[in-house]
Amino acid sequence: MTTTGADHATALTGPWWWVRWRSAVLDVGLALVSALECAAEGIPFARDAGIPVSAGIVFGLLAGSVLVLRRKWPIAVVLVAIAITPAQMGFLMGIVGLYTLAAAELPRRIIVALAGMTFLGTLIVTFVRVRQSMARGDLTLGDWFVPFASLATSLGLTAPPVLWGLYVGARRRLMESLRERADSLERELQLLAERAEERAEWARGEERTRIAREMHDVVAHRVSLMVVHAAALQAVARKDPEKAVKNAALVGDMGRQALTELREMLGVLRSGEAAQRRTAAASVAVPLAAVGVAAAAAASRVAAEEEGPWLSELEVLVGQSAAAGMVVDLSVEGDVRSYAAVVEQTAFRVVQEALTNVHKHAAGAKTHVRLAHRVAEIAMQVENEPPPEPASAAAAGLPSGGNGLVGMRERVLGLGGVFVSGPTDAGGFRVSAVIPSA
């Protein structure tokens, strides 16, 4: 709950129907003053009515004390004030009652009706009293003074409290509406903050997954080739020194390429961390609703800054596998053209990981790499035949983490493509993927 709502809730500590203690003290004080006023006015009323003075005083005390109920029953207070108007009592009660009535949450027709009754009663009583005073000779003004005094007195006792009550009631309703809107706005902001945190956590998880996938693709292929060349180097070191030197050079090239790609990726990560620090330093001035958008865009921004492989390097990739002893052929169908960076990188990584799996699980097997450029998509397929020696993969000592196919599937499905992998009827393995070109 907001601070405003909390203050409003904790303020409900008054007795009975009062919201606050100070409201109760104010109403009791007004009722006491009204009772004293009516008691004083009950003395001449008792003399004029021919009843005991004590009865007039008690009547005035009881009638004036009704003002204490003005917040609970404002209509009853106004009706009592109208009822004792002929006795020339309850002027304070009439004024305060009309103000409370106009400020209360009541239909306007009730307010108008009671205000009109008060005005009419005051007008009649004042007209009669002023006319009697002129008849007795207490007032020597002209006949025009009677209606003037009656109208002026009636308007003075009726219009100001009604207008002021209407103003205070409208202001109170406006403040309550603003308070409710503030509470609603803070609840919405809190909900946005929670959603922004969820989106930020989702973005961090997606970024961790992407980094793990990239690290796997970069390291697994290069290191697999290095292990294959190292095994071949060990086998031919004494028999064919010239081939051993060639294999050693290839191992060095593979290691340098792996280090270069790792440095590029780490450079992107460092630049991303620096950007996040700058964003965190300026987050105080950023609107809360923009936090989630910025967090969700973090992963895609880093991915856009990364310089990944391209399909034009596919022949080099196939050549590296052939140099490692794999019998592999590459066929390309359709008109060669460029695609979006993320499409080319995904297609390259699929072929790369598929060749890495052949090195791991089917060393020496003949492999076919097919790439098809179509109108609205690009398709690739890597299929290997059964390996000549089933134990060759284990002999090379290549570990398998089981994440290669999962990473390829995530990449392709993330672009709205189709990914299928599985063994062939001939005993080999096939990896196929179709990626939309848009």
Coordinates of C-alpha atoms in Angstrom, one line a residue:
M1 CA 0.0 0.0 0.0
T2 CA 1.2 3.5 -0.7
T3 CA 2.1 6.1 1.9
T4 CA -1.1 8.0 1.2
G5 CA -3.2 4.9 1.6
A6 CA -1.4 3.9 4.7
D7 CA -2.0 7.3 6.3
H8 CA -5.6 7.2 5.3
A9 CA -6.0 3.7 6.9
T10 CA -4.2 4.5 10.1
A11 CA -6.4 7.7 10.5
L12 CA -9.5 5.6 11.2
T13 CA -9.0 5.7 15.0
G14 CA -11.8 7.9 16.2
P15 CA -14.7 6.8 18.5
W16 CA -18.0 5.6 17.2
W17 CA -18.8 7.2 13.8
W18 CA -15.9 9.7 13.8
V19 CA -12.9 9.1 11.6
R20 CA -10.5 11.0 13.8
W21 CA -10.5 12.1 17.4
R22 CA -10.1 15.8 16.4
S23 CA -13.4 15.5 14.4
A24 CA -15.1 14.1 17.5
V25 CA -13.7 16.9 19.7
L26 CA -14.8 19.5 17.1
D27 CA -18.4 18.2 16.9
V28 CA -18.7 17.9 20.7
G29 CA -17.5 21.5 21.0
L30 CA -19.9 22.7 18.4
A31 CA -22.8 20.8 20.1
L32 CA -21.9 22.3 23.4
V33 CA -21.9 25.9 22.0
S34 CA -25.2 25.2 20.2
A35 CA -26.8 23.8 23.3
L36 CA -25.8 26.9 25.3
E37 CA -27.1 29.1 22.6
C38 CA -30.4 27.3 22.4
A39 CA -30.7 27.3 26.2
A40 CA -30.2 31.0 26.2
E41 CA -32.8 31.5 23.4
G42 CA -35.2 29.1 25.3
I43 CA -35.7 31.7 28.0
P44 CA -37.6 34.3 25.9
F45 CA -39.3 31.4 24.0
A46 CA -40.6 30.1 27.4
R47 CA -41.9 33.5 28.3
D48 CA -43.6 34.1 25.0
A49 CA -45.1 30.5 25.1
G50 CA -46.2 30.8 28.7
I51 CA -44.3 27.8 29.9
P52 CA -41.8 27.5 32.8
V53 CA -38.4 29.0 32.0
S54 CA -36.7 25.8 33.1
A55 CA -38.7 23.9 30.5
G56 CA -37.5 26.3 27.8
I57 CA -33.9 25.9 29.0
V58 CA -34.1 22.1 29.0
F59 CA -35.8 22.2 25.6
G60 CA -33.0 24.4 24.2
L61 CA -30.3 22.2 25.7
L62 CA -31.8 19.1 24.1
A63 CA -32.4 20.7 20.7
G64 CA -28.9 22.3 20.5
S65 CA -27.1 19.1 21.5
V66 CA -28.5 17.4 18.4
L67 CA -25.7 19.1 16.5
V68 CA -23.3 16.4 17.8
L69 CA -24.9 14.0 15.2
R70 CA -24.2 16.2 12.2
R71 CA -21.7 13.8 10.6
K72 CA -23.9 10.7 11.2
W73 CA -27.3 12.1 10.4
P74 CA -27.0 15.5 8.8
I75 CA -30.6 15.3 7.5
A76 CA -32.0 14.9 11.0
V77 CA -29.9 17.9 12.3
V78 CA -31.3 20.1 9.5
L79 CA -34.9 19.0 10.2
V80 CA -34.5 19.7 13.9
A81 CA -33.1 23.2 13.0
I82 CA -36.1 23.8 10.8
A83 CA -38.5 22.7 13.5
I84 CA -37.1 25.1 16.1
T85 CA -36.9 28.0 13.7
P86 CA -40.3 29.5 14.8
A87 CA -38.9 29.6 18.4
Q88 CA -36.0 31.7 17.1
M89 CA -33.5 29.0 18.2
G90 CA -30.6 27.1 16.7
F91 CA -29.0 29.6 14.4
L92 CA -25.6 27.9 14.8
M93 CA -27.1 24.5 14.4
G94 CA -28.9 25.6 11.2
I95 CA -25.8 27.1 9.6
V96 CA -23.5 24.1 10.6
G97 CA -26.2 21.6 9.6
L98 CA -26.7 23.1 6.2
Y99 CA -22.9 23.1 5.6
T100 CA -22.6 19.5 6.7
L101 CA -25.6 18.5 4.5
A102 CA -24.1 20.2 1.4
A103 CA -20.7 18.6 2.0
A104 CA -22.0 15.1 2.5
E105 CA -22.4 12.4 -0.1
L106 CA -26.1 12.9 -0.6
P107 CA -28.3 13.4 -3.7
R108 CA -28.5 17.0 -4.8
R109 CA -32.3 16.9 -4.7
I110 CA -32.3 16.3 -1.0
I111 CA -29.8 19.1 -0.4
V112 CA -31.9 21.5 -2.5
A113 CA -35.1 20.5 -0.8
L114 CA -33.8 20.9 2.8
A115 CA -32.0 24.2 1.9
G116 CA -35.3 25.5 0.4
M117 CA -37.3 24.5 3.5
T118 CA -34.7 26.3 5.7
F119 CA -34.8 29.4 3.5
L120 CA -38.7 29.4 3.5
G121 CA -38.9 28.9 7.2
T122 CA -36.4 31.6 8.0
L123 CA -38.1 33.9 5.6
I124 CA -41.5 33.4 7.2
V125 CA -40.3 33.7 10.8
T126 CA -38.2 36.8 10.0
F127 CA -41.1 38.4 8.1
V128 CA -43.5 37.9 11.0
R129 CA -41.0 39.0 13.7
V130 CA -40.0 42.2 11.8
R131 CA -43.7 43.0 11.1
Q132 CA -44.6 42.6 14.8
S133 CA -41.6 44.8 15.8
M134 CA -42.8 47.5 13.4
A135 CA -46.4 47.2 14.7
R136 CA -45.2 47.6 18.3
G137 CA -43.2 50.7 17.3
D138 CA -39.8 49.2 17.9
L139 CA -38.9 49.9 14.3
T140 CA -40.0 53.1 12.6
L141 CA -38.7 52.3 9.0
G142 CA -41.0 52.0 6.0
D143 CA -42.9 49.0 4.8
W144 CA -40.1 48.2 2.3
F145 CA -37.9 47.1 5.2
V146 CA -40.0 44.0 6.1
P147 CA -39.4 42.0 2.8
F148 CA -35.8 43.4 2.6
A149 CA -34.9 42.2 6.1
S150 CA -36.7 38.9 5.5
L151 CA -34.9 38.1 2.3
A152 CA -31.5 39.3 3.5
T153 CA -31.7 37.3 6.7
S154 CA -32.9 34.2 4.9
L155 CA -30.2 34.4 2.2
G156 CA -27.5 35.2 4.8
L157 CA -28.4 32.2 6.9
T158 CA -28.9 29.7 4.0
A159 CA -26.8 30.5 1.0
P160 CA -23.2 30.8 2.5
P161 CA -23.2 27.5 4.3
V162 CA -24.8 25.6 1.4
L163 CA -22.3 27.1 -1.1
W164 CA -19.3 26.5 1.2
G165 CA -20.4 23.0 1.9
L166 CA -20.8 22.2 -1.8
Y167 CA -17.3 23.5 -2.4
V168 CA -15.7 21.5 0.4
G169 CA -17.6 18.4 -0.6
A170 CA -16.4 18.7 -4.2
R171 CA -12.8 19.3 -3.0
R172 CA -13.0 16.3 -0.7
R173 CA -14.2 14.1 -3.5
L174 CA -11.4 15.4 -5.7
M175 CA -8.8 14.6 -3.1
E176 CA -10.2 11.2 -2.6
S177 CA -10.1 10.5 -6.3
L178 CA -6.5 11.8 -6.5
R179 CA -5.6 9.5 -3.6
E180 CA -7.1 6.5 -5.3
R181 CA -5.3 7.4 -8.5
A182 CA -2.0 7.7 -6.6
D183 CA -2.6 4.3 -5.0
S184 CA -3.5 2.8 -8.3
L185 CA -0.5 4.3 -10.0
E186 CA 1.9 3.1 -7.3
R187 CA 0.5 -0.4 -7.6
E188 CA 1.0 -0.3 -11.4
L189 CA 4.5 0.9 -10.9
Q190 CA 5.2 -1.9 -8.4
L191 CA 3.8 -4.4 -10.9
L192 CA 5.9 -2.9 -13.7
A193 CA 9.0 -3.2 -11.4
E194 CA 8.2 -6.8 -10.8
R195 CA 7.7 -7.5 -14.5
A196 CA 10.9 -5.6 -15.3
E197 CA 12.8 -7.7 -12.8
E198 CA 11.3 -10.9 -14.3
R199 CA 12.3 -9.8 -17.8
A200 CA 15.8 -8.8 -16.6
E201 CA 16.2 -12.3 -15.1
W202 CA 14.9 -13.9 -18.2
A203 CA 17.3 -11.8 -20.3
R204 CA 20.2 -12.8 -18.0
G205 CA 19.3 -16.5 -18.4
E206 CA 19.0 -16.2 -22.2
E207 CA 22.4 -14.4 -22.3
R208 CA 24.0 -17.1 -20.2
T209 CA 22.5 -19.8 -22.5
R210 CA 23.7 -18.0 -25.6
I211 CA 27.2 -17.5 -24.2
A212 CA 27.4 -21.2 -23.2
R213 CA 26.2 -22.2 -26.7
E214 CA 28.8 -19.9 -28.4
M215 CA 31.6 -21.1 -26.2
H216 CA 30.7 -24.7 -27.0
D217 CA 30.6 -24.1 -30.7
V218 CA 33.8 -22.1 -30.7
V219 CA 35.9 -24.4 -28.5
A220 CA 34.4 -27.9 -29.3
H221 CA 35.1 -27.8 -33.0
R222 CA 38.6 -26.4 -32.8
V223 CA 39.7 -28.6 -29.9
S224 CA 38.2 -31.7 -31.5
L225 CA 40.3 -31.0 -34.7
M226 CA 43.3 -30.4 -32.5
V227 CA 42.8 -33.8 -30.7
V228 CA 42.4 -35.6 -34.0
H229 CA 45.6 -34.0 -35.4
A230 CA 47.4 -34.7 -32.2
A231 CA 46.4 -38.4 -32.4
A232 CA 47.5 -38.6 -36.0
L233 CA 50.7 -36.8 -35.1
Q234 CA 51.4 -39.4 -32.4
A235 CA 50.8 -42.2 -34.9
V236 CA 53.1 -40.9 -37.7
A237 CA 55.7 -39.1 -35.7
R238 CA 58.4 -41.8 -36.3
K239 CA 57.1 -43.3 -39.6
D240 CA 56.5 -40.1 -41.6
P241 CA 58.3 -37.1 -40.1
E242 CA 57.1 -34.8 -42.9
K243 CA 53.5 -35.6 -42.3
A244 CA 54.1 -35.2 -38.5
V245 CA 55.4 -31.7 -39.1
K246 CA 52.4 -30.9 -41.2
N247 CA 50.0 -32.2 -38.6
A248 CA 51.8 -30.2 -35.9
A249 CA 51.4 -27.0 -38.0
L250 CA 47.7 -27.7 -38.3
V251 CA 47.4 -28.2 -34.5
G252 CA 49.1 -24.8 -34.0
D253 CA 46.7 -23.2 -36.5
M254 CA 43.7 -24.7 -34.9
G255 CA 44.9 -23.5 -31.4
R256 CA 45.5 -20.0 -32.7
Q257 CA 42.1 -19.8 -34.4
A258 CA 40.4 -21.0 -31.2
L259 CA 42.2 -18.4 -29.1
T260 CA 41.3 -15.7 -31.6
E261 CA 37.6 -16.5 -31.5
L262 CA 37.7 -16.7 -27.7
R263 CA 39.4 -13.3 -27.4
E264 CA 36.7 -11.8 -29.7
M265 CA 33.9 -13.3 -27.6
L266 CA 35.5 -12.2 -24.3
G267 CA 36.0 -8.7 -25.8
V268 CA 32.2 -8.5 -26.6
L269 CA 31.4 -9.7 -23.0
R270 CA 33.7 -7.0 -21.5
S271 CA 32.1 -4.3 -23.6
G272 CA 28.7 -5.6 -22.6
E273 CA 29.6 -5.4 -18.9
A274 CA 30.9 -1.9 -19.3
A275 CA 27.6 -0.9 -21.0
Q276 CA 25.6 -2.5 -18.2
R277 CA 27.6 -0.6 -15.6
R278 CA 26.9 2.7 -17.4
T279 CA 23.2 1.8 -17.6
A280 CA 23.1 1.0 -13.9
A281 CA 24.7 4.3 -13.0
A282 CA 22.1 6.2 -15.1
S283 CA 19.1 4.0 -14.0
V284 CA 17.9 6.5 -11.4
A285 CA 16.8 8.9 -14.2
V286 CA 15.3 6.1 -16.4
P287 CA 11.5 5.6 -16.3
L288 CA 10.6 2.4 -14.5
A289 CA 8.6 1.1 -17.5
A290 CA 11.8 1.2 -19.7
V291 CA 13.8 -1.1 -17.4
G292 CA 12.2 -4.2 -18.7
V293 CA 12.6 -3.2 -22.4
A294 CA 16.3 -2.4 -21.8
A295 CA 16.9 -5.6 -20.0
A296 CA 15.2 -7.7 -22.6
A297 CA 17.2 -6.0 -25.4
A298 CA 20.5 -6.7 -23.7
A299 CA 21.1 -10.1 -25.1
S300 CA 20.1 -9.2 -28.7
R301 CA 22.3 -6.1 -28.5
V302 CA 25.4 -8.1 -27.5
A303 CA 24.6 -10.7 -30.2
A304 CA 24.4 -7.9 -32.8
E305 CA 27.8 -6.6 -31.8
E306 CA 29.5 -10.0 -32.1
E307 CA 31.4 -10.7 -35.3
G308 CA 30.4 -14.3 -36.1
P309 CA 31.3 -16.7 -38.9
W310 CA 29.8 -16.4 -42.4
L311 CA 28.7 -19.0 -45.0
S312 CA 31.6 -17.9 -47.2
E313 CA 33.9 -19.6 -44.7
L314 CA 32.1 -22.9 -45.1
E315 CA 34.7 -24.2 -47.6
V316 CA 37.5 -23.4 -45.2
L317 CA 35.6 -25.3 -42.5
V318 CA 35.2 -28.3 -44.7
G319 CA 38.8 -28.1 -45.7
Q320 CA 39.9 -28.2 -42.1
S321 CA 37.9 -31.4 -41.5
A322 CA 39.4 -32.9 -44.6
A323 CA 42.9 -32.0 -43.4
A324 CA 42.1 -33.9 -40.2
G325 CA 41.5 -37.1 -42.2
M326 CA 37.8 -36.9 -42.8
V327 CA 36.5 -37.8 -46.2
V328 CA 34.0 -35.0 -46.7
D329 CA 32.4 -33.4 -49.8
L330 CA 30.5 -30.1 -50.1
S331 CA 27.7 -29.5 -52.5
V332 CA 25.9 -26.1 -52.9
E333 CA 22.6 -25.7 -54.7
G334 CA 20.8 -22.5 -55.8
D335 CA 22.1 -19.0 -56.3
V336 CA 24.6 -18.0 -53.6
R337 CA 23.5 -14.8 -51.9
S338 CA 24.0 -13.1 -48.6
Y339 CA 21.6 -13.3 -45.6
A340 CA 21.1 -11.6 -42.3
A341 CA 24.1 -12.0 -40.0
V342 CA 22.2 -14.1 -37.5
V343 CA 21.0 -16.5 -40.3
E344 CA 24.5 -17.0 -41.7
Q345 CA 26.0 -17.5 -38.3
T346 CA 23.3 -20.1 -37.3
A347 CA 23.7 -22.0 -40.6
F348 CA 27.5 -22.0 -40.2
R349 CA 27.3 -23.2 -36.6
V350 CA 25.0 -26.0 -37.5
V351 CA 27.4 -27.4 -40.1
Q352 CA 30.3 -26.8 -37.8
E353 CA 28.8 -28.7 -34.8
A354 CA 27.6 -31.5 -37.1
L355 CA 31.2 -32.0 -38.4
T356 CA 32.5 -31.9 -34.8
N357 CA 30.1 -34.7 -33.9
V358 CA 31.4 -36.7 -36.8
H359 CA 34.9 -36.3 -35.5
K360 CA 33.8 -37.3 -32.0
H361 CA 31.5 -40.3 -32.8
A362 CA 32.3 -41.5 -36.3
A363 CA 36.0 -40.7 -37.0
G364 CA 36.9 -41.7 -40.5
A365 CA 33.4 -41.9 -41.8
K366 CA 32.6 -40.4 -45.2
T367 CA 30.5 -37.2 -44.7
H368 CA 28.3 -35.3 -47.1
V369 CA 27.6 -31.6 -46.6
R370 CA 24.8 -30.1 -48.6
L371 CA 23.7 -26.4 -48.7
A372 CA 20.6 -25.3 -50.6
H373 CA 19.8 -21.6 -51.3
R374 CA 16.0 -21.4 -51.8
V375 CA 13.6 -18.5 -52.4
A376 CA 12.6 -17.8 -48.8
E377 CA 14.9 -20.1 -46.9
I378 CA 18.2 -21.8 -46.6
A379 CA 18.6 -25.5 -46.0
M380 CA 21.6 -27.5 -44.8
Q381 CA 22.2 -31.2 -44.3
V382 CA 25.2 -33.0 -42.8
E383 CA 25.1 -36.8 -43.2
N384 CA 27.8 -39.3 -42.4
E385 CA 28.1 -42.9 -43.4
P386 CA 28.9 -45.6 -40.8
P387 CA 32.5 -45.3 -39.5
P388 CA 35.0 -47.9 -40.8
E389 CA 36.2 -48.6 -37.2
P390 CA 33.5 -48.3 -34.5
A391 CA 36.1 -47.8 -31.8
S392 CA 37.9 -45.0 -33.5
A393 CA 36.1 -42.3 -31.6
A394 CA 37.0 -43.8 -28.3
A395 CA 40.6 -44.2 -29.4
A396 CA 40.8 -40.5 -30.1
G397 CA 39.7 -39.8 -26.5
L398 CA 37.1 -37.1 -27.5
P399 CA 34.6 -36.4 -24.7
S400 CA 31.0 -35.5 -25.4
G401 CA 29.0 -33.2 -23.2
G402 CA 25.7 -33.9 -25.0
N403 CA 24.9 -30.2 -25.7
G404 CA 25.7 -30.0 -29.4
L405 CA 22.4 -31.1 -30.8
V406 CA 20.5 -29.1 -28.1
G407 CA 22.4 -26.0 -29.0
M408 CA 21.8 -26.5 -32.7
R409 CA 18.1 -27.0 -32.1
E410 CA 17.8 -23.9 -30.0
R411 CA 19.6 -21.8 -32.6
V412 CA 17.4 -22.9 -35.5
L413 CA 14.0 -22.9 -33.6
G414 CA 14.9 -19.4 -32.3
L415 CA 14.8 -18.2 -35.9
G416 CA 11.6 -19.9 -36.7
G417 CA 13.2 -22.8 -38.6
V418 CA 13.0 -26.6 -38.5
F419 CA 15.6 -28.9 -37.1
V420 CA 15.7 -32.7 -37.5
S421 CA 18.5 -35.1 -36.4
G422 CA 18.7 -38.8 -36.1
P423 CA 20.4 -42.0 -37.3
T424 CA 20.0 -43.2 -40.9
D425 CA 18.9 -46.6 -42.2
A426 CA 22.5 -47.3 -43.4
G427 CA 23.9 -46.9 -39.8
G428 CA 25.1 -43.3 -40.1
F429 CA 23.7 -40.1 -38.8
R430 CA 22.0 -37.1 -40.4
V431 CA 21.5 -33.5 -39.3
S432 CA 19.1 -31.3 -41.2
A433 CA 18.0 -27.8 -40.7
V434 CA 15.9 -25.2 -42.6
I435 CA 16.1 -21.5 -41.7
P436 CA 13.9 -18.7 -43.1
S437 CA 15.9 -16.2 -45.0
A438 CA 13.9 -13.2 -43.7

